[in-house]
mmCIF file of C-alpha atoms in Angstrom:
data_model
loop_
_atom_site.group_PDB
_atom_site.id
_atom_site.type_symbol
_atom_site.label_atom_id
_atom_site.label_comp_id
_atom_site.label_asym_id
_atom_site.label_seq_id
_atom_site.Cartn_x
_atom_site.Cartn_y
_atom_site.Cartn_z
ATOM 1 C CA GLU A 1 0.000 0.000 0.000
ATOM 2 C CA ALA A 2 1.403 3.370 -1.000
ATOM 3 C CA GLY A 3 1.905 5.878 1.788
ATOM 4 C CA VAL A 4 1.112 9.566 1.966
ATOM 5 C CA ALA A 5 2.939 11.422 -0.793
ATOM 6 C CA GLN A 6 4.098 15.019 -0.512
ATOM 7 C CA SER A 7 5.921 17.332 -2.873
ATOM 8 C CA PRO A 8 8.200 19.097 -3.038
ATOM 9 C CA ARG A 9 10.431 17.709 -0.290
ATOM 10 C CA TYR A 10 12.382 20.952 0.062
ATOM 11 C CA LYS A 11 11.651 24.544 -0.890
ATOM 12 C CA ILE A 12 13.612 27.729 -0.397
ATOM 13 C CA ILE A 13 11.934 31.067 -1.078
ATOM 14 C CA GLU A 14 12.366 34.690 -0.148
ATOM 15 C CA LYS A 15 9.943 36.477 2.136
ATOM 16 C CA ARG A 16 6.847 37.862 0.469
ATOM 17 C CA GLN A 17 6.975 35.158 -2.217
ATOM 18 C CA SER A 18 4.286 32.534 -2.624
ATOM 19 C CA VAL A 19 4.626 28.778 -2.249
ATOM 20 C CA ALA A 20 2.384 25.754 -2.619
ATOM 21 C CA PHE A 21 2.630 22.243 -1.234
ATOM 22 C CA TRP A 22 0.882 19.165 -2.539
ATOM 23 C CA CYS A 23 -0.327 16.085 -0.696
ATOM 24 C CA ASN A 24 -1.791 12.824 -1.952
ATOM 25 C CA PRO A 25 -3.255 10.764 0.914
ATOM 26 C CA ILE A 26 -3.537 7.011 1.193
ATOM 27 C CA SER A 27 -6.248 5.727 -1.097
ATOM 28 C CA GLY A 28 -9.606 5.524 0.639
ATOM 29 C CA HIS A 29 -8.696 7.810 3.516
ATOM 30 C CA ALA A 30 -11.463 10.333 4.042
ATOM 31 C CA THR A 31 -9.638 12.569 6.519
ATOM 32 C CA LEU A 32 -6.659 14.697 5.588
ATOM 33 C CA TYR A 33 -4.584 16.897 7.894
ATOM 34 C CA TRP A 34 -1.976 19.597 7.348
ATOM 35 C CA TYR A 35 0.474 20.311 10.165
ATOM 36 C CA GLN A 36 3.223 22.863 10.652
ATOM 37 C CA GLN A 37 6.256 21.657 12.621
ATOM 38 C CA ILE A 38 8.695 24.351 13.613
ATOM 39 C CA LEU A 39 12.168 23.122 14.556
ATOM 40 C CA GLY A 40 12.213 21.816 18.128
ATOM 41 C CA GLN A 41 8.426 21.807 18.508
ATOM 42 C CA GLY A 42 5.587 19.365 18.097
ATOM 43 C CA PRO A 43 3.421 19.469 14.971
ATOM 44 C CA LYS A 44 0.654 22.053 15.053
ATOM 45 C CA LEU A 45 -2.582 21.256 13.243
ATOM 46 C CA LEU A 46 -3.330 23.862 10.576
ATOM 47 C CA ILE A 47 -6.384 22.364 8.917
ATOM 48 C CA GLN A 48 -8.361 19.129 8.865
ATOM 49 C CA PHE A 49 -10.544 17.968 5.980
ATOM 50 C CA GLN A 50 -13.226 15.308 6.024
ATOM 51 C CA ASN A 51 -13.619 14.401 2.354
ATOM 52 C CA ASN A 52 -13.681 17.850 0.757
ATOM 53 C CA GLY A 53 -15.155 19.701 3.736
ATOM 54 C CA VAL A 54 -13.218 21.549 6.425
ATOM 55 C CA VAL A 55 -13.577 20.102 9.953
ATOM 56 C CA ASP A 56 -11.106 22.326 11.800
ATOM 57 C CA ASP A 57 -9.130 25.330 10.547
ATOM 58 C CA SER A 58 -9.015 27.256 13.809
ATOM 59 C CA GLN A 59 -5.213 27.539 13.775
ATOM 60 C CA LEU A 60 -4.786 28.356 10.095
ATOM 61 C CA PRO A 61 -3.516 31.939 9.587
ATOM 62 C CA LYS A 62 -6.158 32.717 7.034
ATOM 63 C CA ASP A 63 -4.695 36.050 6.007
ATOM 64 C CA ARG A 64 -1.822 34.240 4.298
ATOM 65 C CA PHE A 65 -2.511 30.497 4.343
ATOM 66 C CA SER A 66 -5.107 28.677 2.284
ATOM 67 C CA ALA A 67 -5.835 25.026 1.614
ATOM 68 C CA GLU A 68 -8.176 23.100 -0.573
ATOM 69 C CA ARG A 69 -9.207 19.527 -1.228
ATOM 70 C CA LEU A 70 -11.539 19.965 -4.133
ATOM 71 C CA LYS A 71 -12.322 16.370 -5.092
ATOM 72 C CA GLY A 72 -11.880 14.876 -1.647
ATOM 73 C CA VAL A 73 -8.589 13.236 -2.564
ATOM 74 C CA ASP A 74 -5.384 15.228 -2.912
ATOM 75 C CA SER A 75 -4.856 18.599 -1.325
ATOM 76 C CA THR A 76 -2.779 21.744 -1.710
ATOM 77 C CA LEU A 77 -1.619 24.161 0.971
ATOM 78 C CA LYS A 78 -0.584 27.647 -0.116
ATOM 79 C CA ILE A 79 1.234 30.455 1.631
ATOM 80 C CA GLN A 80 0.952 33.930 0.140
ATOM 81 C CA PRO A 81 2.947 35.980 1.031
ATOM 82 C CA ALA A 82 5.492 34.024 3.069
ATOM 83 C CA LYS A 83 7.116 35.389 6.214
ATOM 84 C CA LEU A 84 10.366 34.391 7.872
ATOM 85 C CA GLU A 85 8.455 32.704 10.699
ATOM 86 C CA ASP A 86 6.826 30.323 8.198
ATOM 87 C CA SER A 87 10.091 28.388 7.953
ATOM 88 C CA ALA A 88 9.112 24.907 9.108
ATOM 89 C CA VAL A 89 8.340 21.402 7.968
ATOM 90 C CA TYR A 90 4.824 21.046 6.596
ATOM 91 C CA LEU A 91 3.405 17.615 7.248
ATOM 92 C CA CYS A 92 0.430 16.012 5.595
ATOM 93 C CA ALA A 93 -1.356 13.098 7.227
ATOM 94 C CA SER A 94 -4.399 11.020 6.400
ATOM 95 C CA SER A 95 -6.669 8.632 8.258
ATOM 96 C CA LEU A 96 -9.675 6.520 7.441
ATOM 97 C CA THR A 97 -12.216 8.689 9.217
ATOM 98 C CA GLY A 98 -10.500 10.735 11.928
ATOM 99 C CA GLY A 99 -11.213 10.377 15.640
ATOM 100 C CA SER A 100 -9.478 7.343 17.067
ATOM 101 C CA ASN A 101 -8.140 6.243 13.716
ATOM 102 C CA GLU A 102 -4.389 6.257 13.211
ATOM 103 C CA GLN A 103 -2.987 9.135 11.221
ATOM 104 C CA PHE A 104 -0.412 8.173 8.615
ATOM 105 C CA PHE A 105 2.155 10.864 7.935
ATOM 106 C CA GLY A 106 3.967 11.827 4.790
ATOM 107 C CA PRO A 107 7.679 12.715 4.727
ATOM 108 C CA GLY A 108 6.975 16.435 4.917
ATOM 109 C CA THR A 109 8.100 19.494 2.979
ATOM 110 C CA ARG A 110 10.879 21.532 4.540
ATOM 111 C CA LEU A 111 10.309 25.225 3.805
ATOM 112 C CA THR A 112 13.020 27.807 4.315
ATOM 113 C CA VAL A 113 12.035 31.464 3.993
ATOM 114 C CA LEU A 114 14.975 33.846 3.538
ATOM 115 C CA ALA B 1 -8.199 25.563 26.226
ATOM 116 C CA GLN B 2 -6.921 22.094 25.449
ATOM 117 C CA SER B 3 -3.250 21.476 26.139
ATOM 118 C CA VAL B 4 -0.710 18.687 26.225
ATOM 119 C CA THR B 5 2.473 18.856 28.255
ATOM 120 C CA GLN B 6 5.548 16.690 28.155
ATOM 121 C CA PRO B 7 7.623 17.871 31.112
ATOM 122 C CA ASP B 8 10.894 16.349 29.952
ATOM 123 C CA ILE B 9 12.518 18.057 26.975
ATOM 124 C CA HIS B 10 15.437 15.626 26.790
ATOM 125 C CA ILE B 11 16.076 12.300 28.491
ATOM 126 C CA THR B 12 19.236 10.204 28.326
ATOM 127 C CA VAL B 13 19.235 6.537 29.318
ATOM 128 C CA SER B 14 21.692 3.702 28.961
ATOM 129 C CA GLU B 15 20.929 0.858 26.597
ATOM 130 C CA GLY B 16 19.071 -1.860 28.466
ATOM 131 C CA ALA B 17 17.704 0.502 31.092
ATOM 132 C CA SER B 18 13.994 1.106 31.598
ATOM 133 C CA LEU B 19 12.267 4.198 30.251
ATOM 134 C CA GLU B 20 9.273 6.311 31.198
ATOM 135 C CA LEU B 21 8.209 9.381 29.228
ATOM 136 C CA ARG B 22 5.603 11.593 30.811
ATOM 137 C CA CYS B 23 2.528 13.126 29.219
ATOM 138 C CA ASN B 24 -0.207 15.199 30.844
ATOM 139 C CA TYR B 25 -3.239 16.689 29.184
ATOM 140 C CA SER B 26 -5.909 19.233 29.925
ATOM 141 C CA TYR B 27 -9.146 18.651 28.032
ATOM 142 C CA GLY B 28 -12.803 19.254 28.737
ATOM 143 C CA ALA B 29 -13.629 15.595 28.146
ATOM 144 C CA THR B 30 -11.626 12.394 28.089
ATOM 145 C CA PRO B 31 -9.802 12.548 24.785
ATOM 146 C CA TYR B 32 -8.302 9.908 22.596
ATOM 147 C CA LEU B 33 -4.604 9.559 23.438
ATOM 148 C CA PHE B 34 -1.689 8.682 21.208
ATOM 149 C CA TRP B 35 2.074 8.319 21.280
ATOM 150 C CA TYR B 36 4.055 8.922 18.096
ATOM 151 C CA VAL B 37 7.777 8.538 17.424
ATOM 152 C CA GLN B 38 9.819 10.618 14.970
ATOM 153 C CA SER B 39 13.264 9.353 14.069
ATOM 154 C CA PRO B 40 15.815 11.581 12.338
ATOM 155 C CA GLY B 41 14.931 11.859 8.683
ATOM 156 C CA GLN B 42 11.851 9.698 9.155
ATOM 157 C CA GLY B 43 8.193 10.499 9.316
ATOM 158 C CA LEU B 44 5.989 10.264 12.369
ATOM 159 C CA GLN B 45 4.953 6.739 13.303
ATOM 160 C CA LEU B 46 2.206 5.695 15.690
ATOM 161 C CA LEU B 47 3.434 3.655 18.676
ATOM 162 C CA LEU B 48 0.107 3.131 20.419
ATOM 163 C CA LYS B 49 -3.265 4.677 21.170
ATOM 164 C CA TYR B 50 -5.965 4.635 23.833
ATOM 165 C CA PHE B 51 -9.620 5.483 23.481
ATOM 166 C CA SER B 52 -11.468 3.136 25.828
ATOM 167 C CA GLY B 53 -11.221 -0.113 27.767
ATOM 168 C CA ASP B 54 -8.109 -1.414 29.469
ATOM 169 C CA THR B 55 -6.048 1.516 30.683
ATOM 170 C CA LEU B 56 -2.763 -0.282 29.975
ATOM 171 C CA VAL B 57 -2.133 -0.234 26.255
ATOM 172 C CA GLN B 58 0.458 -2.259 24.376
ATOM 173 C CA GLY B 59 2.108 -0.854 21.286
ATOM 174 C CA ILE B 60 4.755 -1.637 18.741
ATOM 175 C CA LYS B 61 8.470 -2.018 19.430
ATOM 176 C CA GLY B 62 7.854 -3.179 23.009
ATOM 177 C CA PHE B 63 6.296 0.070 24.220
ATOM 178 C CA GLU B 64 3.315 0.356 26.537
ATOM 179 C CA ALA B 65 1.413 3.267 28.049
ATOM 180 C CA GLU B 66 -0.939 3.641 30.986
ATOM 181 C CA PHE B 67 -3.894 6.007 31.062
ATOM 182 C CA LYS B 68 -4.608 7.469 34.501
ATOM 183 C CA ARG B 69 -7.778 9.537 34.449
ATOM 184 C CA SER B 70 -7.288 10.884 37.975
ATOM 185 C CA GLN B 71 -3.906 12.300 37.008
ATOM 186 C CA SER B 72 -4.788 13.260 33.417
ATOM 187 C CA SER B 73 -1.695 11.365 32.366
ATOM 188 C CA PHE B 74 -0.699 8.926 29.649
ATOM 189 C CA ASN B 75 2.892 7.937 30.323
ATOM 190 C CA LEU B 76 4.907 5.839 27.896
ATOM 191 C CA ARG B 77 7.124 3.031 29.179
ATOM 192 C CA LYS B 78 9.595 0.479 27.910
ATOM 193 C CA PRO B 79 11.313 -2.068 30.169
ATOM 194 C CA SER B 80 14.580 -2.242 28.209
ATOM 195 C CA VAL B 81 15.685 0.467 25.787
ATOM 196 C CA HIS B 82 17.561 -0.319 22.570
ATOM 197 C CA TRP B 83 19.962 2.064 20.805
ATOM 198 C CA SER B 84 17.504 2.248 17.904
ATOM 199 C CA ASP B 85 14.905 3.831 20.214
ATOM 200 C CA ALA B 86 16.803 7.134 20.126
ATOM 201 C CA ALA B 87 14.290 9.557 18.609
ATOM 202 C CA GLU B 88 11.764 12.277 19.392
ATOM 203 C CA TYR B 89 8.585 11.115 21.110
ATOM 204 C CA PHE B 90 5.311 12.999 20.920
ATOM 205 C CA CYS B 91 2.183 12.567 22.967
ATOM 206 C CA ALA B 92 -0.983 13.637 21.157
ATOM 207 C CA VAL B 93 -4.663 13.956 22.011
ATOM 208 C CA GLY B 94 -7.857 14.401 20.044
ATOM 209 C CA LEU B 95 -11.602 14.271 20.408
ATOM 210 C CA LEU B 96 -14.183 11.820 19.068
ATOM 211 C CA TYR B 97 -14.218 13.014 15.481
ATOM 212 C CA GLY B 98 -10.578 14.051 15.432
ATOM 213 C CA GLN B 99 -11.216 17.673 16.190
ATOM 214 C CA ASN B 100 -8.773 19.766 18.158
ATOM 215 C CA PHE B 101 -5.960 17.293 17.590
ATOM 216 C CA VAL B 102 -2.978 18.531 19.588
ATOM 217 C CA PHE B 103 0.592 17.296 19.821
ATOM 218 C CA GLY B 104 2.758 17.850 22.862
ATOM 219 C CA PRO B 105 6.127 19.587 22.508
ATOM 220 C CA GLY B 106 8.019 16.298 22.398
ATOM 221 C CA THR B 107 10.705 14.541 24.431
ATOM 222 C CA ARG B 108 14.031 13.780 22.808
ATOM 223 C CA LEU B 109 15.448 10.427 23.875
ATOM 224 C CA SER B 110 19.168 9.738 23.714
ATOM 225 C CA VAL B 111 20.512 6.239 24.354
ATOM 226 C CA LEU B 112 24.030 5.640 25.684
ATOM 227 C CA PRO B 113 25.834 2.452 24.615
#
């Protein structure tokens, strides 16, 4: 079974530029999560989708971050414009239905904002 | 507000010694509880989870955790640590439908030969 795929693996941009990350969850997983993990910290949930609907986006900085999962499968996370403090690893995870179900994590995208 | 604390930032143990990593949570209701491990250059992997039933939960790689409602704790244990257990360990909690999923700050485990 293929795991959660993310691209790109690494990205370096300058502040005020835009960037987009892509995630393809495990086939059949209805729930998709995006996390931000700053160096030395635990992952912070940015947004959670159930199919193509948003369950929780309370910690998403909506003035600069956006995410979509139009067909209930793959998802993109965008930052526009980027700030220095956005430097982090962006993790995508998926699970069958959320709740007590195990989340399977992708390898992450390491973003450096200069 | 919901919160998860892991009081120990860094723990060092000798190979073969026992291990206990602490996790405390503050939630309005009893949440689902998880322990994940993150090895250098690797993704996050689930070690074990608790959501009901027996409060002592067995996981992969010889780990176990005990849920104590009275102490709002979910501590991770291993009787004999192997060098390959060196990694970052995260406690995480969530609610019934996965809302408000929160990771703790993590505990870095170093293992001495």
